[in-house]
XYZ file of C-alpha atoms in Angstrom:
689
model
C -50.092 -14.924 170.667
C -50.963 -14.106 174.283
C -51.537 -10.703 175.875
C -49.474 -8.786 178.433
C -46.327 -10.883 178.169
C -43.097 -9.559 179.598
C -39.472 -10.180 178.623
C -36.861 -9.668 181.350
C -33.836 -7.465 180.720
C -31.637 -10.541 181.081
C -33.464 -12.388 178.299
C -33.536 -9.267 176.136
C -29.757 -8.993 176.452
C -29.243 -12.686 175.699
C -31.398 -12.383 172.590
C -29.414 -9.312 171.530
C -26.175 -11.269 171.987
C -27.476 -13.946 169.615
C -28.233 -11.344 166.973
C -24.838 -9.740 167.615
C -23.279 -12.958 166.286
C -25.191 -12.450 163.036
C -24.092 -8.818 162.892
C -20.496 -9.933 163.313
C -20.845 -12.421 160.445
C -22.339 -9.684 158.264
C -19.541 -7.254 159.112
C -16.854 -9.879 158.468
C -18.595 -11.361 155.395
C -18.603 -14.787 157.057
C -21.256 -17.129 155.669
C -23.471 -18.496 158.440
C -26.508 -20.574 159.325
C -29.006 -19.351 161.917
C -30.663 -22.486 163.305
C -33.628 -21.885 165.615
C -36.621 -23.931 166.705
C -40.291 -23.302 166.089
C -41.569 -19.940 167.283
C -38.077 -18.514 167.728
C -38.759 -15.555 165.449
C -36.641 -16.618 162.468
C -38.507 -14.363 160.045
C -38.171 -11.454 162.469
C -34.444 -12.155 162.712
C -34.218 -12.245 158.909
C -35.946 -8.837 158.748
C -33.551 -7.553 161.431
C -30.593 -8.771 159.370
C -31.868 -7.034 156.249
C -32.453 -3.842 158.226
C -28.957 -4.031 159.725
C -27.322 -4.361 156.297
C -29.408 -1.451 154.995
C -28.575 0.774 157.959
C -24.842 0.150 157.717
C -24.099 -0.584 154.060
C -26.831 1.022 151.943
C -24.595 3.849 150.693
C -22.012 1.266 149.656
C -24.680 -0.742 147.835
C -25.935 2.346 146.008
C -22.411 3.408 145.050
C -21.688 0.006 143.482
C -25.175 -0.425 141.974
C -25.726 -3.526 144.113
C -28.654 -5.079 145.974
C -29.429 -7.496 148.786
C -31.076 -10.715 147.672
C -33.574 -12.387 150.009
C -34.777 -15.832 148.942
C -37.924 -17.438 150.367
C -39.488 -20.882 150.011
C -42.938 -19.645 148.936
C -44.517 -16.616 147.284
C -46.625 -16.126 150.426
C -43.455 -15.810 152.516
C -41.951 -13.389 149.987
C -45.039 -11.163 150.204
C -44.938 -11.233 154.020
C -41.260 -10.245 154.150
C -41.808 -7.376 151.696
C -44.702 -6.155 153.824
C -42.726 -6.303 157.060
C -39.559 -4.839 155.583
C -41.256 -1.817 154.051
C -40.531 0.014 150.855
C -36.917 -0.257 149.682
C -35.407 -0.756 146.262
C -32.189 -2.182 147.709
C -33.712 -5.510 148.751
C -34.981 -7.960 146.152
C -37.278 -10.557 147.760
C -38.476 -13.591 145.792
C -38.644 -17.361 145.681
C -35.567 -19.308 144.616
C -37.189 -20.023 141.250
C -37.760 -16.351 140.473
C -34.207 -15.571 141.576
C -32.614 -18.269 139.422
C -34.689 -17.490 136.350
C -33.891 -13.800 136.699
C -30.181 -14.609 136.620
C -30.065 -17.160 133.808
C -32.891 -16.062 131.489
C -30.638 -13.836 129.380
C -28.211 -16.689 128.659
C -30.443 -18.129 125.977
C -27.679 -19.719 123.919
C -26.447 -21.706 126.926
C -29.989 -22.439 128.104
C -31.037 -23.797 124.723
C -27.971 -26.070 124.762
C -28.925 -27.322 128.235
C -32.486 -27.846 126.991
C -31.262 -29.765 123.961
C -29.039 -31.907 126.186
C -32.020 -32.715 128.411
C -34.150 -33.708 125.400
C -31.318 -35.958 124.191
C -31.308 -37.688 127.579
C -35.066 -38.173 127.374
C -34.732 -39.708 123.897
C -32.095 -42.126 125.182
C -34.289 -43.084 128.152
C -37.269 -43.789 125.894
C -35.213 -45.809 123.421
C -33.742 -47.864 126.279
C -37.277 -48.533 127.501
C -38.378 -49.639 124.032
C -35.543 -52.159 124.005
C -36.220 -53.621 127.450
C -39.962 -53.635 128.178
C -41.993 -56.808 127.612
C -44.762 -54.840 125.870
C -42.310 -53.803 123.126
C -41.296 -57.390 122.262
C -43.177 -57.347 118.942
C -41.496 -54.068 118.009
C -37.999 -55.379 118.697
C -38.711 -58.412 116.505
C -39.659 -56.267 113.488
C -37.423 -56.654 110.450
C -38.290 -53.231 109.054
C -38.530 -50.903 112.059
C -37.862 -47.855 109.902
C -40.990 -48.370 107.778
C -43.094 -49.039 110.893
C -41.858 -45.844 112.579
C -42.447 -43.764 109.452
C -46.062 -44.919 109.201
C -46.760 -44.228 112.890
C -45.332 -40.723 112.555
C -47.033 -40.022 109.206
C -50.482 -40.948 110.536
C -50.025 -39.561 114.060
C -53.156 -37.403 113.774
C -55.308 -40.453 112.986
C -53.699 -42.366 115.856
C -54.394 -39.634 118.425
C -57.920 -39.041 117.189
C -58.847 -42.711 117.639
C -56.530 -43.729 120.457
C -59.215 -43.822 123.144
C -61.871 -45.675 121.143
C -62.645 -49.331 121.765
C -60.348 -51.973 120.287
C -62.333 -52.736 117.127
C -62.965 -49.088 116.245
C -59.289 -48.374 116.838
C -58.173 -51.238 114.582
C -60.512 -50.081 111.835
C -59.069 -46.572 112.010
C -55.494 -47.862 111.805
C -56.061 -49.498 108.396
C -52.761 -48.135 107.098
C -50.954 -50.789 109.181
C -50.666 -54.553 108.818
C -53.215 -56.111 111.208
C -50.493 -58.309 112.749
C -49.161 -55.265 114.582
C -52.546 -54.784 116.246
C -53.012 -58.253 117.717
C -52.420 -56.681 121.144
C -53.840 -53.154 121.009
C -52.588 -52.182 124.478
C -48.981 -53.086 123.661
C -49.203 -51.403 120.271
C -50.359 -48.132 121.876
C -47.475 -48.156 124.346
C -44.972 -48.612 121.545
C -46.664 -45.988 119.359
C -46.730 -43.450 122.175
C -43.017 -43.811 122.805
C -42.158 -43.710 119.098
C -44.138 -40.477 118.764
C -42.449 -38.986 121.834
C -39.054 -39.688 120.294
C -40.237 -38.305 116.954
C -41.448 -35.062 118.560
C -38.248 -34.712 120.549
C -36.115 -35.249 117.437
C -38.199 -32.680 115.550
C -37.653 -30.254 118.423
C -33.884 -30.775 118.215
C -33.999 -30.238 114.434
C -35.900 -27.011 114.936
C -33.430 -25.897 117.605
C -30.503 -26.601 115.279
C -32.262 -24.757 112.443
C -33.004 -21.778 114.731
C -36.531 -21.494 113.353
C -39.832 -20.074 114.536
C -42.553 -22.614 113.846
C -46.135 -23.132 115.052
C -45.817 -20.016 117.247
C -42.749 -21.483 118.967
C -39.399 -19.718 118.806
C -36.781 -22.482 118.908
C -33.949 -20.060 119.644
C -35.361 -19.400 123.119
C -36.451 -21.475 126.075
C -38.634 -20.225 128.932
C -39.487 -21.058 132.529
C -43.260 -21.276 133.041
C -44.007 -20.636 136.715
C -47.687 -21.536 136.230
C -47.128 -25.225 135.490
C -45.658 -28.099 137.503
C -44.612 -30.104 134.433
C -42.214 -29.628 131.527
C -43.328 -28.883 127.968
C -39.975 -29.573 126.373
C -41.336 -29.649 122.815
C -42.850 -26.206 123.348
C -39.506 -24.893 124.716
C -40.974 -24.513 128.224
C -39.913 -26.032 131.516
C -41.076 -25.989 135.139
C -39.662 -25.688 138.663
C -37.438 -28.744 138.988
C -35.951 -28.348 135.523
C -35.208 -24.690 136.250
C -33.015 -25.770 139.164
C -31.354 -28.384 136.950
C -30.515 -25.819 134.237
C -29.410 -23.230 136.797
C -26.986 -25.656 138.417
C -25.584 -26.548 135.005
C -25.067 -22.934 133.936
C -23.867 -21.403 137.200
C -21.419 -24.191 138.008
C -19.891 -24.140 134.535
C -19.770 -20.453 133.598
C -17.501 -18.228 135.665
C -18.817 -15.144 133.885
C -22.279 -15.884 135.263
C -20.842 -16.488 138.747
C -19.118 -13.099 138.580
C -22.259 -11.274 137.432
C -24.339 -12.698 140.311
C -21.660 -11.996 142.916
C -21.099 -8.459 141.640
C -24.839 -7.782 141.718
C -25.647 -9.308 145.121
C -22.961 -9.070 147.837
C -25.562 -10.310 150.353
C -27.811 -13.348 149.820
C -30.099 -14.364 152.692
C -32.104 -17.597 152.420
C -35.242 -18.268 154.466
C -36.360 -21.814 155.449
C -33.007 -23.206 154.337
C -33.884 -26.741 155.475
C -36.425 -27.111 152.660
C -34.083 -25.665 150.034
C -33.121 -28.053 147.229
C -29.552 -29.411 147.675
C -28.733 -28.214 144.148
C -29.477 -24.656 145.257
C -27.082 -25.051 148.185
C -24.449 -26.330 145.723
C -24.998 -23.177 143.664
C -24.572 -20.990 146.754
C -21.443 -22.859 147.805
C -19.991 -22.363 144.315
C -20.774 -18.636 144.375
C -19.224 -18.366 147.827
C -16.099 -20.198 146.684
C -15.789 -17.913 143.658
C -16.383 -14.683 145.610
C -14.211 -15.490 148.613
C -14.923 -12.616 151.057
C -16.954 -10.550 148.589
C -20.190 -12.467 149.209
C -22.119 -13.129 152.401
C -24.638 -15.987 152.366
C -26.877 -16.354 155.407
C -29.187 -19.344 155.933
C -32.181 -19.051 158.296
C -34.227 -22.044 159.379
C -34.443 -25.151 161.506
C -33.133 -28.534 160.410
C -35.842 -30.237 162.471
C -38.529 -28.587 160.377
C -37.358 -30.234 157.167
C -40.555 -31.952 155.984
C -40.003 -32.172 152.223
C -37.974 -34.965 150.631
C -36.246 -32.571 148.248
C -35.011 -30.302 151.079
C -31.373 -30.210 152.210
C -32.331 -30.773 155.868
C -29.363 -31.404 158.138
C -26.946 -31.828 155.210
C -26.436 -28.070 154.781
C -22.942 -27.873 156.281
C -21.845 -30.895 154.239
C -22.783 -29.217 150.953
C -21.704 -25.746 152.061
C -18.812 -26.324 154.484
C -16.949 -23.817 156.659
C -19.950 -21.699 157.567
C -20.533 -20.408 161.090
C -23.394 -21.929 163.073
C -25.584 -19.711 165.270
C -28.400 -21.130 167.412
C -31.301 -19.619 169.310
C -33.102 -21.390 172.138
C -35.840 -18.866 172.915
C -39.455 -19.365 171.859
C -41.789 -16.386 171.384
C -44.870 -18.266 170.157
C -46.139 -20.910 172.529
C -47.154 -21.567 176.103
C -44.708 -23.419 178.361
C -46.164 -26.922 178.090
C -46.212 -26.793 174.291
C -42.577 -25.642 174.209
C -41.580 -28.456 176.594
C -43.337 -31.104 174.505
C -41.820 -29.769 171.266
C -38.326 -29.853 172.763
C -38.804 -33.450 173.939
C -40.034 -34.517 170.483
C -37.102 -32.970 168.574
C -34.729 -34.352 171.256
C -31.501 -32.849 169.943
C -28.949 -30.296 171.136
C -31.380 -27.365 170.815
C -33.342 -27.074 174.065
C -36.053 -24.456 173.682
C -37.482 -22.328 176.482
C -39.848 -19.393 176.602
C -38.421 -15.897 176.425
C -41.240 -14.555 178.620
C -40.976 -14.481 182.404
C -44.775 -14.580 182.759
C -45.551 -17.109 180.023
C -48.780 -19.074 180.668
C -48.645 -22.831 181.142
C -51.058 -23.655 178.338
C -52.561 -27.115 177.931
C -51.288 -30.302 176.281
C -53.092 -33.651 176.275
C -52.800 -36.967 174.434
C -55.813 -39.187 173.750
C -56.294 -42.704 172.448
C -59.506 -43.459 170.548
C -61.167 -43.326 167.141
C -64.234 -41.103 167.472
C -62.817 -38.076 165.675
C -66.062 -36.073 165.536
C -66.684 -36.491 169.269
C -63.084 -35.480 169.968
C -63.457 -32.313 167.862
C -66.863 -31.387 169.284
C -65.655 -31.861 172.845
C -62.743 -29.480 172.395
C -64.914 -27.001 170.535
C -66.940 -26.723 173.749
C -64.028 -27.022 176.194
C -61.942 -24.303 174.522
C -64.972 -22.068 173.828
C -64.414 -21.955 170.092
C -65.844 -18.940 168.251
C -65.081 -17.022 165.049
C -62.587 -14.987 167.108
C -61.141 -18.037 168.908
C -60.909 -20.595 166.112
C -60.046 -24.277 166.271
C -57.474 -25.640 163.809
C -57.465 -29.380 163.129
C -54.468 -31.106 161.573
C -55.693 -34.337 160.038
C -53.683 -37.312 158.887
C -55.574 -38.177 155.733
C -55.758 -35.747 152.859
C -59.181 -37.082 151.919
C -60.457 -36.143 155.395
C -59.705 -32.506 154.667
C -61.313 -32.743 151.235
C -64.514 -34.311 152.581
C -64.769 -31.976 155.557
C -64.177 -28.923 153.355
C -66.739 -29.966 150.734
C -64.666 -31.247 147.803
C -64.363 -34.917 148.736
C -65.840 -36.181 145.440
C -63.217 -34.253 143.513
C -60.409 -35.622 145.689
C -61.689 -39.202 145.412
C -61.705 -38.985 141.617
C -58.001 -38.181 141.520
C -57.101 -40.568 144.334
C -58.760 -43.486 142.544
C -57.322 -42.728 139.097
C -54.626 -45.129 137.802
C -51.991 -42.373 137.645
C -52.019 -41.793 141.414
C -51.829 -45.515 142.105
C -48.509 -45.950 140.280
C -45.324 -46.088 142.326
C -44.580 -42.841 144.110
C -47.296 -40.901 142.304
C -49.574 -41.415 145.313
C -47.222 -39.132 147.258
C -47.964 -36.328 144.799
C -51.675 -36.282 145.677
C -51.272 -33.841 148.558
C -49.369 -31.234 146.572
C -51.296 -31.769 143.342
C -54.647 -31.078 145.032
C -54.101 -29.382 148.396
C -51.034 -27.213 147.867
C -51.870 -23.575 148.527
C -48.891 -22.557 146.405
C -51.168 -23.043 143.400
C -48.354 -23.120 140.835
C -47.451 -26.516 142.324
C -50.856 -28.075 141.636
C -50.970 -31.077 139.314
C -51.444 -30.714 135.577
C -55.194 -31.450 135.407
C -55.822 -29.711 138.728
C -53.989 -26.626 137.483
C -56.209 -26.419 134.413
C -59.382 -26.752 136.517
C -58.052 -24.214 139.002
C -57.606 -21.602 136.272
C -61.144 -22.273 135.074
C -62.572 -21.850 138.589
C -60.389 -18.816 139.233
C -61.978 -17.119 136.243
C -65.412 -18.095 137.579
C -64.666 -16.711 141.059
C -63.185 -13.485 139.754
C -66.221 -12.919 137.546
C -68.555 -13.559 140.518
C -66.654 -11.358 142.974
C -67.833 -7.697 142.803
C -64.502 -6.607 144.344
C -62.409 -8.060 141.509
C -60.212 -5.451 139.855
C -60.319 -5.123 136.076
C -56.580 -5.906 135.976
C -57.286 -9.275 137.637
C -59.531 -10.225 134.716
C -57.944 -8.498 131.767
C -54.209 -8.390 131.139
C -52.706 -4.903 130.834
C -51.538 -5.665 127.297
C -55.166 -6.305 126.338
C -56.530 -3.368 128.331
C -54.452 -0.821 126.447
C -56.139 -1.866 123.183
C -59.688 -1.383 124.499
C -62.024 1.597 124.568
C -64.376 1.995 127.561
C -67.265 0.694 125.461
C -65.268 -2.347 124.314
C -64.220 -3.072 127.899
C -67.843 -2.994 129.111
C -68.866 -5.307 126.284
C -65.964 -7.640 127.110
C -66.940 -7.951 130.795
C -70.595 -8.417 129.832
C -69.658 -11.261 127.468
C -67.349 -12.943 129.984
C -70.114 -12.978 132.590
C -72.219 -15.111 130.242
C -69.919 -18.059 130.985
C -71.957 -20.222 133.345
C -72.942 -23.763 134.241
C -74.128 -25.864 137.187
C -71.550 -28.613 136.626
C -67.892 -28.673 135.647
C -68.952 -30.029 132.248
C -71.459 -27.234 131.669
C -69.088 -24.506 132.802
C -66.250 -25.952 130.742
C -68.515 -26.163 127.651
C -69.683 -22.591 128.192
C -66.057 -21.506 128.479
C -65.104 -23.140 125.178
C -68.202 -21.806 123.459
C -67.135 -18.315 124.495
C -63.544 -19.077 123.450
C -64.802 -19.669 119.915
C -66.561 -16.311 119.965
C -65.581 -14.073 117.091
C -64.647 -11.300 119.530
C -60.834 -11.318 119.497
C -60.638 -9.577 122.896
C -62.707 -12.341 124.523
C -60.432 -14.955 122.978
C -57.306 -13.184 124.235
C -58.640 -12.961 127.806
C -59.765 -16.584 127.954
C -56.496 -17.861 126.528
C -54.594 -16.130 129.339
C -56.628 -18.173 131.818
C -56.465 -21.386 129.803
C -52.649 -21.420 129.456
C -52.930 -24.793 127.724
C -52.746 -24.767 123.931
C -53.467 -28.493 123.659
C -57.067 -28.003 124.805
C -59.526 -25.919 122.825
C -62.767 -27.849 123.151
C -64.614 -30.093 125.611
C -63.784 -33.342 123.813
C -60.062 -32.591 124.010
C -60.527 -31.813 127.716
C -61.951 -35.314 128.325
C -59.136 -36.884 126.293
C -56.628 -34.777 128.215
C -57.928 -36.167 131.516
C -57.874 -39.712 130.161
C -54.353 -39.365 128.788
C -52.907 -37.931 131.989
C -54.760 -39.955 134.622
C -56.124 -43.168 133.125
C -53.725 -44.204 130.405
C -50.511 -45.745 131.752
C -47.834 -47.997 130.341
C -48.220 -50.308 133.334
C -51.794 -51.274 132.510
C -53.528 -53.020 129.628
C -56.874 -51.340 128.925
C -59.482 -53.581 127.330
C -62.842 -52.341 125.999
C -64.637 -52.962 129.278
C -62.070 -51.023 131.299
C -61.997 -48.272 128.671
C -65.759 -47.872 128.944
C -65.552 -47.843 132.741
C -62.853 -45.166 132.718
C -64.859 -42.991 130.347
C -67.899 -43.271 132.611
C -65.734 -42.281 135.588
C -64.448 -39.200 133.766
C -67.962 -38.308 132.663
C -69.227 -38.571 136.262
C -66.370 -36.352 137.411
C -67.255 -33.719 134.824
C -70.893 -33.898 135.968
C -69.931 -32.897 139.536
C -71.646 -29.757 140.782
C -69.540 -26.666 140.168
C -69.934 -25.680 143.847
C -67.605 -28.574 144.762
C -64.823 -26.892 142.822
C -65.714 -23.558 144.410
C -65.203 -25.176 147.823
C -61.804 -26.450 146.670
C -60.883 -22.980 145.440
C -61.952 -21.461 148.777
C -59.817 -23.971 150.671
C -56.752 -23.093 148.595
C -57.323 -19.406 149.350
C -58.113 -19.847 153.074
C -61.692 -18.650 152.639
C -63.507 -20.249 155.584
C -67.042 -19.816 156.849
C -66.682 -22.139 159.849
C -64.855 -21.565 163.135
C -63.173 -24.944 162.638
C -60.458 -25.123 160.013
C -58.766 -28.252 158.665
C -55.189 -28.577 157.462
C -52.683 -31.149 156.320
C -49.597 -31.479 158.507
C -47.441 -30.169 155.669
C -49.839 -27.340 154.896
C -49.351 -25.705 158.318
C -45.634 -25.059 157.825
C -44.890 -21.546 159.073
C -48.374 -21.059 160.569
C -49.378 -20.590 164.192
C -52.788 -21.240 165.747
C -54.277 -20.591 169.181
C -55.992 -23.971 169.528
C -54.706 -27.067 167.753
C -56.083 -30.596 167.453
C -53.869 -33.222 165.826
C -55.449 -36.401 164.491
C -52.879 -39.133 163.905
C -52.538 -42.889 163.544
C -49.798 -45.399 162.980
C -49.765 -45.060 159.161
C -49.227 -42.028 156.970
C -50.490 -42.348 153.409
C -48.984 -45.553 152.033
C -46.175 -45.540 154.604
C -47.167 -48.286 156.982
C -46.406 -47.701 160.666
C -44.835 -44.309 159.853
C -45.946 -42.662 163.115
C -46.394 -45.949 164.965
C -42.690 -46.652 164.660
C -41.824 -43.076 165.647
C -43.780 -43.380 168.878
C -41.730 -46.439 169.828
C -38.589 -44.288 169.512
C -40.031 -40.954 170.630
C -37.670 -40.579 173.603
C -34.578 -41.712 171.696
C -32.011 -39.051 170.667
C -33.001 -37.814 167.217
C -29.428 -38.185 165.915
C -30.026 -41.952 166.084
C -32.984 -41.785 163.665
C -32.874 -43.416 160.242
C -34.343 -41.632 157.211
C -37.992 -42.600 157.810
C -37.850 -41.962 161.559
C -36.274 -38.570 160.894
C -39.076 -37.671 158.469
C -41.753 -38.757 160.938
C -40.163 -36.912 163.870
C -39.756 -33.695 161.881
C -43.341 -33.765 160.642
C -44.719 -34.487 164.124
C -42.569 -31.697 165.566
C -43.867 -29.209 162.992
C -47.475 -30.213 163.708
C -47.149 -29.955 167.497
C -45.349 -26.610 167.470
C -48.072 -24.819 165.498
C -49.994 -24.449 168.780
C -49.861 -21.247 170.810
C -52.201 -21.905 173.761
C -53.866 -25.325 173.612
C -52.862 -28.627 172.051
C -54.645 -31.988 172.035
C -53.621 -35.090 170.090
C -55.853 -38.020 169.184
C -54.157 -41.302 168.267
C -56.704 -43.392 166.388
C -54.942 -46.786 166.522
C -54.237 -49.068 169.462
C -51.060 -48.430 171.479
C -48.875 -51.218 172.802
C -46.970 -51.113 176.084
C -43.748 -49.673 174.644
C -45.627 -46.941 172.794
C -47.624 -45.986 175.889
C -44.456 -45.671 177.938
C -42.854 -43.464 175.291
C -45.922 -41.213 175.086
C -46.057 -40.853 178.875
C -42.423 -39.713 178.824
C -43.436 -36.832 176.550
C -47.101 -36.051 177.222
C -47.870 -37.560 180.597
C -51.161 -39.381 181.162
C -52.903 -40.898 178.125
C -56.641 -40.195 178.087
C -59.377 -42.238 176.450
C -61.156 -40.251 173.773
C -64.431 -42.073 174.303
C -64.550 -40.682 177.845
C -63.502 -37.103 177.127
C -66.743 -35.699 178.463
C -66.417 -37.564 181.762
C -62.710 -36.811 182.204
C -63.161 -33.065 181.770
C -66.571 -32.593 183.358
């Protein structure tokens, strides 16, 4: 942060006393929550806790063949903790998903039953929909549904091959059906899709019951795929959310599994608890109840930094009762003014203060105006921004980041697709495109990412062979074959996404089996093996919805949109890839509010307005209640306050906020209570001359 800072002996002792409470909980096996504000050193405290357990109980752990389990919210955090902790085999650090899968993956019989149960639920949901939706009226009036279903299932290949053709071509292809069923093509397709989903699910259940291996799928096993953000239930694969669902089911209902986990890990420490899924907390509470005093669970985090809807937030002690609460008020990150502002924004019982007795004042200012570029350029000059003294801008709109970082056309394509305009799907845009935990990218985005990752690894002279070629493939290759393989892979090229994708598939069809094996590891999507299927894949996922009737004109328009997207210059996708991997060439970096969680920056600009995404007056309403005690906040106010608090507290030295909408009298009074004088952005040069 800042140089030559000094901590008084008094503050050192007070900080030690706080950690002594954690030590006492560890020694007594009392489950606890360590709640501390931004910049308090929560990760450092977590490392201290791990080190304390190792120093005092490592021989006991070794004697009982046990380990400490440390659970993080992201893979990046897990890597950082491993690095800071050093080399030890007694601490297992991973995300919650890796932890859960590691514990339940061997219970295949129970997992397959849970999987089957889930598929049954999906079948019931689809059949209920077929009974209730207006578009299925013709289907419900059929006298011979069985014959209709049999024909749809029998000719499924013809249906899928022609599904995205215009209405007349589609009708001609479906000549095995009575034309009366096709009077409304859009409604027919919705019914057919759901019938085929049910059919595939029922076939999956049959295969599970028969314990067969079919079409390269082993139906006696089910697997968690950490590389996808969606379930492939028919392929016996599931993703993150379903993993938590299955884990809760198994761990809550099988005492043998509870005992195995407790016997293996007498200490479980959880980082960023506030963003942990409530189901995970239920699992921990169940393990704690089973183990009594033989298991210590420690939660580290800050309830006011809960910025994800699926996080437990301030409900931790409700779901896991009777745990000791430990708080820390000291801040080791920021200058005084930033700490003061952060404390006023969170406005709860935790009142932060600097731990340093010579902490600089820092600078905080609040502006009203809408000239964002002028605001940024002014502070670039004022704060003497260089490559060594960077400027970090937190922007309100995801598309602003995309356009400023060079991949705006890509972002706009997804934003304007029908899928992201349906219900809550708009809220997925941020994570599906901008999430730097790349396993959480959307389905189409994930496929494109893997394609561009291959491209970037092939271009980068520092790429290790192991990053291109899986070890299982490497062991089968001679040096000559390996050279030939790399030479062939480097032939994949193209100036547009379409060209690069076509080149990829052309190489995939190469007779060289080693090339095919390598490319399939990057593809990770068996449903796509040529460019035409890629276009259909995009259409199916983003443009074909049950809420919309697609006539020939709209179909043609959608196809043109997809074609234009595929014709985008490949460099646009390179820029997206660079953003996801924090590869910046500029001294100004742009972030989403959510994307800065856990980060700290010397100089921070926050661009905000009254709305946030499709949530009208999200921040506007917060500002009207900014000085109110946070325990009076409703759900939306709480979300807005937490997100604003996280954004503000990323700053170490300098912070400036630009509010781009007009402020009324009440809002101005509230802002003055927190930030002092409101400045006009259009006059920034004059005010700071």
